[in-house]
Structure formats: structure tokens, C-alpha cells
Amino acid sequence: MGGGGAQMTEGWFWSHPEWLAFARAKGGESDVHVGAANLVVRLGSEGAMWNAVRKGHRADIKAAKRDGVVVIEASNVAGFSVYARIHSAVAKKPRPNASYRAQRRSVLSGNARVFVAIVDGVAEVGAAYFYVYEHGSYYASAARTDDAPRGVAHALVWAAMVALSVDRDWLDMGPEPKPTDSEKDEAIAHFKRGFGAESIKDWRFVLP
């Protein structure tokens, strides 16, 4: 496990100019982490992380592999272009182009990493985007094509966890849903919990 420390800098990446530029361009909250708790995966050895993954998620990851899905890291302009193309094509709420430009800048600066799912070495069927900073990482966004095989979303997150564990201590999967949030929000949180994510209160400030 990278980094060597569990203590988190107060505010982490949320006061960084790159994050603020993305948040302003997207038109949302600049600090997505104000809330009761966040879903956090403690990164470690591949075996320990795999054991913490929900049985159904493990089956989906294996199914994707059987269907010829391979996930590669493509933290460069070409990889980001794949992510942006897939994300913009399937997004139900179109995002301003400025938000993609802000994300691209974070890839170029080394503060973001991109993973792409490919079938049979040819078809790009999904991509995921993670912010990285200091000892941690944040699962910011992912998308897959309508014809993506079963388990592509699961395979993307799992491959990213393995890669990020080399030099990061934790992966923030986002806030816990509030009671007033939608069923979709709860379904997304259920998906994230399946990777061994714990609910940690006051996550903005410290990893216990």
C-alpha cells in the first residue's frame, strides 16, 4: 500500500484549483464531501481487496473477463478522449464542454487517472476517471456503451483498485446517500459498497 500514512490533509483535493475549475464548469457543488459519511475502500494487497469484494461483484468481474474484456490504464490524452466520448454519448444530463476540458487538464497534470475497458482488443466499451492526490484517490465518473458486456463497470473499478493500490492508501467512492436521495442514488451506493467500501463519518478530515 502506497503513501505510508492514513492521516488525510483537511480538505484533500477539494480546495485544489483543478477541482474547483471542474466543479464550476460542471455547475455543481465545489465540495462534494460535506455530509454525514462517505463510502471508502481501504486499498491494500490484491488478495485482501478481492476477499472484501461482494460475491456477486466477483462473478461479474469474472464474466467480463470470459467475454474478452480487458481493462487498461490510459492516463493520457488518447485515453481521456475515449472516456469523454463514451461519457458524453450516454450521459442523460449533458455536461458543459468546459467540464471535460477541466478533467483533461487534471490528466495532463498527473492528478487524474483513466482506465478503459476493451473487448477483444478492439472495441472500447467503457471508461472510468479517478482523481488522485497525496495518499488518496476519488472515483469521479464512469460510463459504458449500451452494448457493453456484463460486468464492464465492475471490471473497471476492480482494475483501478489494483492499479491505485500501488501508491495510494484509499479510494473514496463518494458520499453515502441521504434518506431524501433517490432510489437510483441508493442503487449506485449499493454497487460501490460491493467493492468493500466502508461508511466513514467525517471523512473529509481523517481516515480512522
Short mmCIF file of C-alpha atoms in Angstrom, two decimals:
data_model
loop_
_atom_site.label_atom_id
_atom_site.label_comp_id
_atom_site.label_asym_id
_atom_site.label_seq_id
_atom_site.Cartn_x
_atom_site.Cartn_y
_atom_site.Cartn_z
CA MET A 1 0.00 0.00 0.00
CA GLY A 2 1.47 3.33 -1.07
CA GLY A 3 1.70 6.67 0.66
CA GLY A 4 2.66 5.43 4.09
CA GLY A 5 0.11 7.42 6.08
CA ALA A 6 -3.56 7.20 6.96
CA GLN A 7 -3.95 10.81 8.05
CA MET A 8 -5.60 12.91 5.39
CA THR A 9 -4.93 16.56 4.72
CA GLU A 10 -8.02 18.56 5.70
CA GLY A 11 -9.92 19.33 2.53
CA TRP A 12 -7.74 16.96 0.46
CA PHE A 13 -8.22 17.83 -3.23
CA TRP A 14 -11.46 19.79 -2.81
CA SER A 15 -9.72 23.15 -2.44
CA HIS A 16 -7.32 22.48 -5.34
CA PRO A 17 -7.71 24.85 -8.32
CA GLU A 18 -8.20 21.92 -10.70
CA TRP A 19 -11.12 20.53 -8.69
CA LEU A 20 -12.70 23.97 -8.29
CA ALA A 21 -12.38 24.58 -12.03
CA PHE A 22 -14.13 21.28 -12.78
CA ALA A 23 -16.88 21.90 -10.22
CA ARG A 24 -17.56 25.39 -11.56
CA ALA A 25 -17.62 24.14 -15.15
CA LYS A 26 -19.94 21.29 -14.25
CA GLY A 27 -22.23 23.65 -12.38
CA GLY A 28 -22.41 21.67 -9.14
CA GLU A 29 -21.17 21.87 -5.58
CA SER A 30 -17.49 22.71 -5.28
CA ASP A 31 -17.14 20.45 -2.23
CA VAL A 32 -18.98 17.17 -2.77
CA HIS A 33 -17.79 15.80 0.54
CA VAL A 34 -19.81 17.84 3.02
CA GLY A 35 -22.05 15.21 4.53
CA ALA A 36 -22.50 12.65 7.24
CA ALA A 37 -20.37 9.88 5.74
CA ASN A 38 -18.53 8.68 2.66
CA LEU A 39 -18.02 5.23 1.18
CA VAL A 40 -14.30 4.48 1.36
CA VAL A 41 -12.27 1.48 0.20
CA ARG A 42 -9.02 0.86 2.06
CA LEU A 43 -6.56 -0.17 -0.61
CA GLY A 44 -4.08 -2.92 0.14
CA SER A 45 -2.92 -6.27 -1.21
CA GLU A 46 -4.82 -7.63 -4.20
CA GLY A 47 -5.83 -10.73 -2.24
CA ALA A 48 -7.21 -8.77 0.70
CA MET A 49 -9.14 -6.44 -1.57
CA TRP A 50 -10.56 -9.35 -3.60
CA ASN A 51 -11.77 -11.06 -0.43
CA ALA A 52 -13.63 -7.88 0.52
CA VAL A 53 -15.44 -7.68 -2.83
CA ARG A 54 -19.04 -8.91 -2.77
CA LYS A 55 -19.59 -12.39 -4.23
CA GLY A 56 -21.90 -11.09 -6.94
CA HIS A 57 -19.37 -8.44 -7.96
CA ARG A 58 -16.65 -11.09 -8.22
CA ALA A 59 -18.92 -13.09 -10.54
CA ASP A 60 -19.50 -10.04 -12.73
CA ILE A 61 -15.76 -9.31 -12.95
CA LYS A 62 -15.10 -12.92 -13.97
CA ALA A 63 -17.93 -12.78 -16.54
CA ALA A 64 -16.43 -9.69 -18.15
CA LYS A 65 -13.07 -11.44 -18.42
CA ARG A 66 -14.71 -14.51 -20.03
CA ASP A 67 -16.33 -12.21 -22.59
CA GLY A 68 -12.94 -10.87 -23.63
CA VAL A 69 -12.97 -7.63 -21.62
CA VAL A 70 -9.55 -6.25 -20.74
CA VAL A 71 -9.08 -3.07 -18.73
CA ILE A 72 -6.03 -0.93 -19.43
CA GLU A 73 -4.79 2.25 -17.85
CA ALA A 74 -4.78 5.08 -20.37
CA SER A 75 -3.96 8.17 -18.32
CA ASN A 76 -3.12 10.29 -21.35
CA VAL A 77 -4.85 12.44 -23.96
CA ALA A 78 -5.93 9.45 -26.04
CA GLY A 79 -7.38 7.62 -23.05
CA PHE A 80 -9.20 10.70 -21.83
CA SER A 81 -10.67 11.19 -25.30
CA VAL A 82 -12.16 7.69 -25.10
CA TYR A 83 -13.62 8.43 -21.67
CA ALA A 84 -15.07 11.78 -22.80
CA ARG A 85 -16.55 10.26 -25.96
CA ILE A 86 -18.30 7.42 -24.15
CA HIS A 87 -19.42 9.58 -21.22
CA SER A 88 -20.87 12.34 -23.38
CA ALA A 89 -22.65 9.81 -25.61
CA VAL A 90 -24.51 8.05 -22.80
CA ALA A 91 -24.95 10.85 -20.24
CA LYS A 92 -28.63 11.54 -19.54
CA LYS A 93 -27.73 15.08 -18.47
CA PRO A 94 -25.24 16.57 -20.95
CA ARG A 95 -22.28 18.26 -19.29
CA PRO A 96 -20.69 21.51 -20.49
CA ASN A 97 -17.60 21.00 -22.65
CA ALA A 98 -15.67 23.12 -20.15
CA SER A 99 -16.07 20.36 -17.55
CA TYR A 100 -14.35 17.87 -19.86
CA ARG A 101 -11.58 20.38 -20.54
CA ALA A 102 -11.05 20.74 -16.79
CA GLN A 103 -10.87 16.96 -16.39
CA ARG A 104 -8.40 16.74 -19.26
CA ARG A 105 -6.12 19.25 -17.55
CA SER A 106 -6.06 17.07 -14.42
CA VAL A 107 -4.99 14.06 -16.50
CA LEU A 108 -2.18 16.09 -18.03
CA SER A 109 -1.04 17.36 -14.61
CA GLY A 110 -0.99 13.84 -13.15
CA ASN A 111 -3.87 14.49 -10.75
CA ALA A 112 -6.22 12.10 -12.53
CA ARG A 113 -6.04 8.61 -13.97
CA VAL A 114 -8.16 7.00 -16.67
CA PHE A 115 -8.99 3.33 -17.23
CA VAL A 116 -10.53 1.96 -20.43
CA ALA A 117 -12.34 -1.35 -20.98
CA ILE A 118 -11.71 -3.01 -24.34
CA VAL A 119 -13.33 -6.12 -25.85
CA ASP A 120 -11.21 -8.46 -27.96
CA GLY A 121 -8.50 -5.83 -28.21
CA VAL A 122 -10.61 -3.59 -30.43
CA ALA A 123 -13.92 -2.21 -29.15
CA GLU A 124 -13.80 0.41 -26.37
CA VAL A 125 -16.87 -0.33 -24.25
CA GLY A 126 -16.31 1.65 -21.06
CA ALA A 127 -14.06 4.04 -19.20
CA ALA A 128 -13.59 5.34 -15.66
CA TYR A 129 -11.99 8.51 -14.30
CA PHE A 130 -10.30 8.87 -10.90
CA TYR A 131 -8.77 11.89 -9.21
CA VAL A 132 -5.52 11.14 -7.36
CA TYR A 133 -3.76 13.34 -4.86
CA GLU A 134 -1.42 12.83 -1.91
CA HIS A 135 -2.20 9.37 -0.43
CA GLY A 136 -5.72 9.00 -1.82
CA SER A 137 -7.96 8.66 -4.81
CA TYR A 138 -11.54 9.52 -5.72
CA TYR A 139 -13.90 7.62 -8.05
CA ALA A 140 -15.21 10.58 -10.01
CA SER A 141 -17.02 9.18 -13.02
CA ALA A 142 -17.52 6.17 -15.30
CA ALA A 143 -19.54 5.25 -18.35
CA ARG A 144 -20.09 2.27 -20.59
CA THR A 145 -21.61 1.78 -24.02
CA ASP A 146 -25.11 0.39 -24.42
CA ASP A 147 -23.72 -2.86 -25.87
CA ALA A 148 -21.06 -3.37 -23.19
CA PRO A 149 -20.83 -6.96 -21.92
CA ARG A 150 -21.93 -7.90 -18.44
CA GLY A 151 -19.59 -6.77 -15.70
CA VAL A 152 -17.75 -3.99 -17.53
CA ALA A 153 -18.49 -1.44 -14.79
CA HIS A 154 -17.30 -3.90 -12.15
CA ALA A 155 -14.15 -4.78 -14.10
CA LEU A 156 -13.25 -1.09 -14.49
CA VAL A 157 -13.44 -0.36 -10.77
CA TRP A 158 -11.61 -3.54 -9.82
CA ALA A 159 -8.73 -2.92 -12.25
CA ALA A 160 -8.44 0.64 -10.98
CA MET A 161 -8.34 -0.55 -7.36
CA VAL A 162 -5.45 -2.88 -8.14
CA ALA A 163 -3.52 -0.18 -10.00
CA LEU A 164 -4.22 2.55 -7.44
CA SER A 165 -3.19 0.34 -4.53
CA VAL A 166 0.43 0.56 -5.68
CA ASP A 167 0.82 4.13 -4.48
CA ARG A 168 -2.47 5.14 -2.78
CA ASP A 169 -3.92 4.19 0.59
CA TRP A 170 -7.60 4.72 -0.01
CA LEU A 171 -10.28 5.12 -2.66
CA ASP A 172 -13.17 7.45 -1.88
CA MET A 173 -16.26 6.19 -3.71
CA GLY A 174 -18.39 9.21 -2.86
CA PRO A 175 -20.94 10.27 -0.24
CA GLU A 176 -23.41 7.93 1.41
CA PRO A 177 -26.92 8.65 0.12
CA LYS A 178 -29.16 10.74 2.33
CA PRO A 179 -32.66 9.49 3.25
CA THR A 180 -34.09 12.03 0.81
CA ASP A 181 -31.99 10.79 -2.12
CA SER A 182 -33.46 8.77 -4.97
CA GLU A 183 -33.62 5.01 -5.43
CA LYS A 184 -31.03 5.42 -8.18
CA ASP A 185 -28.63 7.06 -5.73
CA GLU A 186 -29.10 4.15 -3.33
CA ALA A 187 -28.57 1.63 -6.14
CA ILE A 188 -25.28 3.35 -7.07
CA ALA A 189 -24.19 3.27 -3.43
CA HIS A 190 -25.07 -0.44 -3.26
CA PHE A 191 -22.81 -1.02 -6.27
CA LYS A 192 -19.97 0.88 -4.57
CA ARG A 193 -20.37 -0.97 -1.25
CA GLY A 194 -19.85 -4.19 -3.16
CA PHE A 195 -16.16 -3.37 -3.53
CA GLY A 196 -15.65 -3.43 0.22
CA ALA A 197 -16.36 0.26 0.77
CA GLU A 198 -16.93 1.24 4.39
CA SER A 199 -19.14 4.06 5.56
CA ILE A 200 -16.85 6.52 7.38
CA LYS A 201 -18.19 9.61 9.11
CA ASP A 202 -16.46 12.97 8.86
CA TRP A 203 -14.37 11.56 6.02
CA ARG A 204 -13.36 15.00 4.84
CA PHE A 205 -10.91 15.27 7.70
CA VAL A 206 -9.41 11.94 8.70
CA LEU A 207 -9.20 8.26 7.87
CA PRO A 208 -9.55 6.47 11.24
#
